[in-house]
Amino acid sequence: MKKFVTLFTESYRELKSVRTITTAAMFGAVAIVLSMFSINMGSYIRISFASLPNELVAYLFGPVVGGLFSGSMDVLKYLLKPMGAFFPGLTMVTILAGIMYGCMFYKKPITLSRVLVTKFLVMLVCNVILNTICLSILYGKGFMVLLPARALKNLVMWPIDSMIFYSMVRALDTMGVFKTIRKAQTAGTK
């Protein structure tokens, strides 16, 4: 339990750094650009890679920064490109996803198994269950009517999203991007 609390306090300290804010802002710009290229399959299913920056921010800065970043990006993306009605419940689910990614990735080695498990948990809890409940409330459709298509979409996207995130982290790590960001973070806190 102490490690879990420490995870949040260290992530909160990251939030106080100007370099964290500027790095998150750059990832935010990438997230906005990626969100403009989503594929809509009806009113209830959308395929997008805009969550990739959210996951990277959670990996770098932890659950507090990841949750705040995910929530603020959700609202900002909606303001820039409204699709459907705004529903605060969906933003809360996005914040929860950022927190979950931060808890699973922050200061931990990224392995394919860790990515697969984390993506599965986030997709099951946030995308399939909670988002479907929110969409059911928002559009007045039955939960069980929406669930099969959303579950199938997430089941198909699970290995694809996992491999994209894992490959991206490996590539950025190999290029030294994360080392540069972390070195700048530690230099800024001294």
PDB file of C-alpha atoms in Angstrom:
ATOM      1  CA  MET A   1       0.000   0.000   0.000  1.00  0.00           C
ATOM      2  CA  LYS A   2       2.889   2.339   0.787  1.00  0.00           C
ATOM      3  CA  LYS A   3       4.322   1.870  -2.722  1.00  0.00           C
ATOM      4  CA  PHE A   4       0.928   2.687  -4.210  1.00  0.00           C
ATOM      5  CA  VAL A   5       0.664   5.946  -2.232  1.00  0.00           C
ATOM      6  CA  THR A   6       4.280   6.808  -3.099  1.00  0.00           C
ATOM      7  CA  LEU A   7       3.417   6.365  -6.766  1.00  0.00           C
ATOM      8  CA  PHE A   8       0.814   9.128  -6.501  1.00  0.00           C
ATOM      9  CA  THR A   9       2.955  11.482  -4.397  1.00  0.00           C
ATOM     10  CA  GLU A  10       5.905  11.175  -6.799  1.00  0.00           C
ATOM     11  CA  SER A  11       3.586  11.762  -9.742  1.00  0.00           C
ATOM     12  CA  TYR A  12       2.155  14.827  -7.988  1.00  0.00           C
ATOM     13  CA  ARG A  13       5.698  16.184  -7.556  1.00  0.00           C
ATOM     14  CA  GLU A  14       6.218  15.723 -11.304  1.00  0.00           C
ATOM     15  CA  LEU A  15       3.227  18.007 -11.853  1.00  0.00           C
ATOM     16  CA  LYS A  16       5.079  20.898 -10.181  1.00  0.00           C
ATOM     17  CA  SER A  17       7.859  20.875 -12.789  1.00  0.00           C
ATOM     18  CA  VAL A  18       7.709  23.320 -15.692  1.00  0.00           C
ATOM     19  CA  ARG A  19       9.454  20.733 -17.868  1.00  0.00           C
ATOM     20  CA  THR A  20       6.666  18.243 -17.139  1.00  0.00           C
ATOM     21  CA  ILE A  21       4.063  20.792 -18.201  1.00  0.00           C
ATOM     22  CA  THR A  22       5.925  21.693 -21.404  1.00  0.00           C
ATOM     23  CA  THR A  23       6.550  18.043 -22.296  1.00  0.00           C
ATOM     24  CA  ALA A  24       2.891  17.249 -21.642  1.00  0.00           C
ATOM     25  CA  ALA A  25       1.902  20.222 -23.811  1.00  0.00           C
ATOM     26  CA  MET A  26       3.971  18.859 -26.694  1.00  0.00           C
ATOM     27  CA  PHE A  27       2.340  15.453 -26.294  1.00  0.00           C
ATOM     28  CA  GLY A  28      -1.000  17.285 -26.126  1.00  0.00           C
ATOM     29  CA  ALA A  29      -0.356  18.837 -29.526  1.00  0.00           C
ATOM     30  CA  VAL A  30       0.384  15.377 -30.923  1.00  0.00           C
ATOM     31  CA  ALA A  31      -2.815  14.029 -29.326  1.00  0.00           C
ATOM     32  CA  ILE A  32      -4.901  16.781 -30.926  1.00  0.00           C
ATOM     33  CA  VAL A  33      -3.420  16.120 -34.363  1.00  0.00           C
ATOM     34  CA  LEU A  34      -3.975  12.363 -34.003  1.00  0.00           C
ATOM     35  CA  SER A  35      -7.582  12.910 -32.884  1.00  0.00           C
ATOM     36  CA  MET A  36      -8.332  14.736 -36.130  1.00  0.00           C
ATOM     37  CA  PHE A  37      -7.678  11.498 -38.017  1.00  0.00           C
ATOM     38  CA  SER A  38     -10.058   9.132 -36.247  1.00  0.00           C
ATOM     39  CA  ILE A  39     -12.227   6.610 -38.072  1.00  0.00           C
ATOM     40  CA  ASN A  40     -15.888   6.690 -37.059  1.00  0.00           C
ATOM     41  CA  MET A  41     -17.894   3.521 -37.440  1.00  0.00           C
ATOM     42  CA  GLY A  42     -21.361   4.736 -36.535  1.00  0.00           C
ATOM     43  CA  SER A  43     -22.246   6.798 -33.492  1.00  0.00           C
ATOM     44  CA  TYR A  44     -20.866   4.397 -30.924  1.00  0.00           C
ATOM     45  CA  ILE A  45     -17.545   3.114 -32.286  1.00  0.00           C
ATOM     46  CA  ARG A  46     -14.512   5.242 -33.131  1.00  0.00           C
ATOM     47  CA  ILE A  47     -11.004   4.026 -33.937  1.00  0.00           C
ATOM     48  CA  SER A  48      -8.257   6.498 -33.111  1.00  0.00           C
ATOM     49  CA  PHE A  49      -4.630   6.553 -32.055  1.00  0.00           C
ATOM     50  CA  ALA A  50      -5.068   9.764 -30.071  1.00  0.00           C
ATOM     51  CA  SER A  51      -4.741   7.843 -26.792  1.00  0.00           C
ATOM     52  CA  LEU A  52      -1.079   7.047 -27.514  1.00  0.00           C
ATOM     53  CA  PRO A  53       0.181  10.419 -26.159  1.00  0.00           C
ATOM     54  CA  ASN A  54      -2.012   9.917 -23.066  1.00  0.00           C
ATOM     55  CA  GLU A  55      -0.299   6.609 -22.386  1.00  0.00           C
ATOM     56  CA  LEU A  56       3.163   8.081 -22.965  1.00  0.00           C
ATOM     57  CA  VAL A  57       2.487  10.951 -20.535  1.00  0.00           C
ATOM     58  CA  ALA A  58       1.232   8.470 -17.930  1.00  0.00           C
ATOM     59  CA  TYR A  59       4.359   6.347 -18.488  1.00  0.00           C
ATOM     60  CA  LEU A  60       6.680   9.313 -18.081  1.00  0.00           C
ATOM     61  CA  PHE A  61       4.977  11.245 -15.286  1.00  0.00           C
ATOM     62  CA  GLY A  62       2.669   8.863 -13.422  1.00  0.00           C
ATOM     63  CA  PRO A  63      -0.996   8.532 -12.531  1.00  0.00           C
ATOM     64  CA  VAL A  64      -1.673  12.090 -11.302  1.00  0.00           C
ATOM     65  CA  VAL A  65      -0.238  13.776 -14.387  1.00  0.00           C
ATOM     66  CA  GLY A  66      -1.614  11.015 -16.629  1.00  0.00           C
ATOM     67  CA  GLY A  67      -5.144  11.419 -15.271  1.00  0.00           C
ATOM     68  CA  LEU A  68      -5.110  15.219 -15.483  1.00  0.00           C
ATOM     69  CA  PHE A  69      -3.592  15.149 -18.951  1.00  0.00           C
ATOM     70  CA  SER A  70      -6.116  12.597 -20.235  1.00  0.00           C
ATOM     71  CA  GLY A  71      -9.071  14.527 -18.827  1.00  0.00           C
ATOM     72  CA  SER A  72      -7.915  17.893 -20.110  1.00  0.00           C
ATOM     73  CA  MET A  73      -7.154  16.453 -23.564  1.00  0.00           C
ATOM     74  CA  ASP A  74     -10.615  14.888 -23.698  1.00  0.00           C
ATOM     75  CA  VAL A  75     -12.268  18.261 -23.066  1.00  0.00           C
ATOM     76  CA  LEU A  76      -9.904  20.153 -25.386  1.00  0.00           C
ATOM     77  CA  LYS A  77     -10.354  17.663 -28.243  1.00  0.00           C
ATOM     78  CA  TYR A  78     -14.119  17.929 -27.844  1.00  0.00           C
ATOM     79  CA  LEU A  79     -13.964  21.733 -27.977  1.00  0.00           C
ATOM     80  CA  LEU A  80     -11.835  21.629 -31.127  1.00  0.00           C
ATOM     81  CA  LYS A  81     -13.806  18.902 -32.918  1.00  0.00           C
ATOM     82  CA  PRO A  82     -17.173  18.190 -31.280  1.00  0.00           C
ATOM     83  CA  MET A  83     -18.526  14.763 -32.105  1.00  0.00           C
ATOM     84  CA  GLY A  84     -21.863  14.038 -30.508  1.00  0.00           C
ATOM     85  CA  ALA A  85     -22.951  15.438 -27.189  1.00  0.00           C
ATOM     86  CA  PHE A  86     -20.493  16.237 -24.408  1.00  0.00           C
ATOM     87  CA  PHE A  87     -20.897  13.919 -21.427  1.00  0.00           C
ATOM     88  CA  PRO A  88     -18.798  14.449 -18.257  1.00  0.00           C
ATOM     89  CA  GLY A  89     -18.979  10.729 -17.481  1.00  0.00           C
ATOM     90  CA  LEU A  90     -16.904   9.960 -20.554  1.00  0.00           C
ATOM     91  CA  THR A  91     -14.286  12.485 -19.407  1.00  0.00           C
ATOM     92  CA  MET A  92     -14.194  10.823 -15.974  1.00  0.00           C
ATOM     93  CA  VAL A  93     -13.612   7.452 -17.645  1.00  0.00           C
ATOM     94  CA  THR A  94     -10.749   8.987 -19.648  1.00  0.00           C
ATOM     95  CA  ILE A  95      -9.220  10.315 -16.412  1.00  0.00           C
ATOM     96  CA  LEU A  96      -9.514   6.847 -14.880  1.00  0.00           C
ATOM     97  CA  ALA A  97      -7.746   5.342 -17.904  1.00  0.00           C
ATOM     98  CA  GLY A  98      -4.876   7.836 -17.493  1.00  0.00           C
ATOM     99  CA  ILE A  99      -4.600   6.933 -13.819  1.00  0.00           C
ATOM    100  CA  MET A 100      -4.608   3.224 -14.627  1.00  0.00           C
ATOM    101  CA  TYR A 101      -1.884   3.637 -17.253  1.00  0.00           C
ATOM    102  CA  GLY A 102       0.154   5.707 -14.801  1.00  0.00           C
ATOM    103  CA  CYS A 103      -0.172   3.087 -12.064  1.00  0.00           C
ATOM    104  CA  MET A 104       0.917   0.285 -14.373  1.00  0.00           C
ATOM    105  CA  PHE A 105       3.686   2.029 -16.361  1.00  0.00           C
ATOM    106  CA  TYR A 106       5.223   4.774 -14.173  1.00  0.00           C
ATOM    107  CA  LYS A 107       8.795   3.939 -13.135  1.00  0.00           C
ATOM    108  CA  LYS A 108       8.366   0.334 -14.233  1.00  0.00           C
ATOM    109  CA  PRO A 109      10.049  -1.532 -17.074  1.00  0.00           C
ATOM    110  CA  ILE A 110       7.905  -1.719 -20.176  1.00  0.00           C
ATOM    111  CA  THR A 111       7.524  -5.328 -21.240  1.00  0.00           C
ATOM    112  CA  LEU A 112       5.140  -6.706 -23.820  1.00  0.00           C
ATOM    113  CA  SER A 113       3.299  -8.689 -21.133  1.00  0.00           C
ATOM    114  CA  ARG A 114       2.880  -5.561 -18.955  1.00  0.00           C
ATOM    115  CA  VAL A 115       1.521  -3.635 -21.938  1.00  0.00           C
ATOM    116  CA  LEU A 116      -0.870  -6.437 -22.912  1.00  0.00           C
ATOM    117  CA  VAL A 117      -2.227  -6.789 -19.361  1.00  0.00           C
ATOM    118  CA  THR A 118      -2.579  -3.032 -18.875  1.00  0.00           C
ATOM    119  CA  LYS A 119      -4.261  -2.503 -22.233  1.00  0.00           C
ATOM    120  CA  PHE A 120      -6.632  -5.392 -21.533  1.00  0.00           C
ATOM    121  CA  LEU A 121      -7.602  -3.985 -18.119  1.00  0.00           C
ATOM    122  CA  VAL A 122      -8.130  -0.461 -19.454  1.00  0.00           C
ATOM    123  CA  MET A 123     -10.097  -1.704 -22.447  1.00  0.00           C
ATOM    124  CA  LEU A 124     -12.269  -3.975 -20.318  1.00  0.00           C
ATOM    125  CA  VAL A 125     -12.962  -1.579 -17.433  1.00  0.00           C
ATOM    126  CA  CYS A 126     -12.945   1.784 -19.207  1.00  0.00           C
ATOM    127  CA  ASN A 127     -13.760   1.156 -22.860  1.00  0.00           C
ATOM    128  CA  VAL A 128     -16.100  -1.821 -22.719  1.00  0.00           C
ATOM    129  CA  ILE A 129     -17.890  -1.452 -19.385  1.00  0.00           C
ATOM    130  CA  LEU A 130     -17.800   2.208 -18.266  1.00  0.00           C
ATOM    131  CA  ASN A 131     -17.871   3.877 -21.699  1.00  0.00           C
ATOM    132  CA  THR A 132     -20.712   1.604 -22.778  1.00  0.00           C
ATOM    133  CA  ILE A 133     -22.662   2.575 -19.644  1.00  0.00           C
ATOM    134  CA  CYS A 134     -22.034   6.256 -20.427  1.00  0.00           C
ATOM    135  CA  LEU A 135     -23.108   5.837 -24.055  1.00  0.00           C
ATOM    136  CA  SER A 136     -26.186   3.931 -22.929  1.00  0.00           C
ATOM    137  CA  ILE A 137     -27.150   6.832 -20.658  1.00  0.00           C
ATOM    138  CA  LEU A 138     -26.228   9.479 -23.220  1.00  0.00           C
ATOM    139  CA  TYR A 139     -28.063   7.999 -26.207  1.00  0.00           C
ATOM    140  CA  GLY A 140     -30.826   6.110 -24.404  1.00  0.00           C
ATOM    141  CA  LYS A 141     -29.818   2.760 -25.905  1.00  0.00           C
ATOM    142  CA  GLY A 142     -29.741  -0.454 -23.922  1.00  0.00           C
ATOM    143  CA  PHE A 143     -26.394  -1.456 -22.456  1.00  0.00           C
ATOM    144  CA  MET A 144     -26.650  -4.949 -23.896  1.00  0.00           C
ATOM    145  CA  VAL A 145     -27.464  -3.521 -27.339  1.00  0.00           C
ATOM    146  CA  LEU A 146     -24.213  -1.519 -27.422  1.00  0.00           C
ATOM    147  CA  LEU A 147     -21.995  -4.033 -25.615  1.00  0.00           C
ATOM    148  CA  PRO A 148     -21.350  -6.715 -28.297  1.00  0.00           C
ATOM    149  CA  ALA A 149     -20.052  -4.327 -30.988  1.00  0.00           C
ATOM    150  CA  ARG A 150     -17.941  -2.365 -28.500  1.00  0.00           C
ATOM    151  CA  ALA A 151     -16.527  -5.540 -26.946  1.00  0.00           C
ATOM    152  CA  LEU A 152     -15.656  -6.951 -30.372  1.00  0.00           C
ATOM    153  CA  LYS A 153     -14.001  -3.702 -31.485  1.00  0.00           C
ATOM    154  CA  ASN A 154     -11.891  -3.573 -28.305  1.00  0.00           C
ATOM    155  CA  LEU A 155     -10.995  -7.246 -28.552  1.00  0.00           C
ATOM    156  CA  VAL A 156      -9.747  -6.692 -32.105  1.00  0.00           C
ATOM    157  CA  MET A 157      -7.902  -3.471 -31.205  1.00  0.00           C
ATOM    158  CA  TRP A 158      -6.321  -4.868 -28.012  1.00  0.00           C
ATOM    159  CA  PRO A 159      -3.294  -6.585 -29.603  1.00  0.00           C
ATOM    160  CA  ILE A 160      -2.975  -3.864 -32.257  1.00  0.00           C
ATOM    161  CA  ASP A 161      -2.960  -1.002 -29.719  1.00  0.00           C
ATOM    162  CA  SER A 162      -0.645  -2.982 -27.453  1.00  0.00           C
ATOM    163  CA  MET A 163       1.905  -3.576 -30.197  1.00  0.00           C
ATOM    164  CA  ILE A 164       1.752   0.049 -31.349  1.00  0.00           C
ATOM    165  CA  PHE A 165       2.364   1.350 -27.816  1.00  0.00           C
ATOM    166  CA  TYR A 166       5.073  -1.209 -27.071  1.00  0.00           C
ATOM    167  CA  SER A 167       6.846  -0.504 -30.373  1.00  0.00           C
ATOM    168  CA  MET A 168       6.584   3.259 -29.853  1.00  0.00           C
ATOM    169  CA  VAL A 169       8.038   3.069 -26.340  1.00  0.00           C
ATOM    170  CA  ARG A 170      10.871   0.808 -27.519  1.00  0.00           C
ATOM    171  CA  ALA A 171      11.644   3.120 -30.461  1.00  0.00           C
ATOM    172  CA  LEU A 172      11.594   6.303 -28.352  1.00  0.00           C
ATOM    173  CA  ASP A 173      13.695   4.597 -25.685  1.00  0.00           C
ATOM    174  CA  THR A 174      16.239   3.417 -28.271  1.00  0.00           C
ATOM    175  CA  MET A 175      16.475   6.953 -29.681  1.00  0.00           C
ATOM    176  CA  GLY A 176      17.130   8.268 -26.162  1.00  0.00           C
ATOM    177  CA  VAL A 177      14.028  10.469 -26.013  1.00  0.00           C
ATOM    178  CA  PHE A 178      12.930   9.233 -22.584  1.00  0.00           C
ATOM    179  CA  LYS A 179      16.457   9.490 -21.201  1.00  0.00           C
ATOM    180  CA  THR A 180      16.634  13.106 -22.393  1.00  0.00           C
ATOM    181  CA  ILE A 181      13.263  13.948 -20.839  1.00  0.00           C
ATOM    182  CA  ARG A 182      14.159  12.286 -17.545  1.00  0.00           C
ATOM    183  CA  LYS A 183      17.619  13.901 -17.465  1.00  0.00           C
ATOM    184  CA  ALA A 184      16.007  17.299 -18.010  1.00  0.00           C
ATOM    185  CA  GLN A 185      13.524  16.486 -15.227  1.00  0.00           C
ATOM    186  CA  THR A 186      16.234  15.628 -12.697  1.00  0.00           C
ATOM    187  CA  ALA A 187      18.304  18.679 -13.703  1.00  0.00           C
ATOM    188  CA  GLY A 188      15.239  20.896 -13.256  1.00  0.00           C
ATOM    189  CA  THR A 189      14.520  19.608  -9.736  1.00  0.00           C
ATOM    190  CA  LYS A 190      18.031  20.256  -8.396  1.00  0.00           C
TER     191      LYS A 190
END
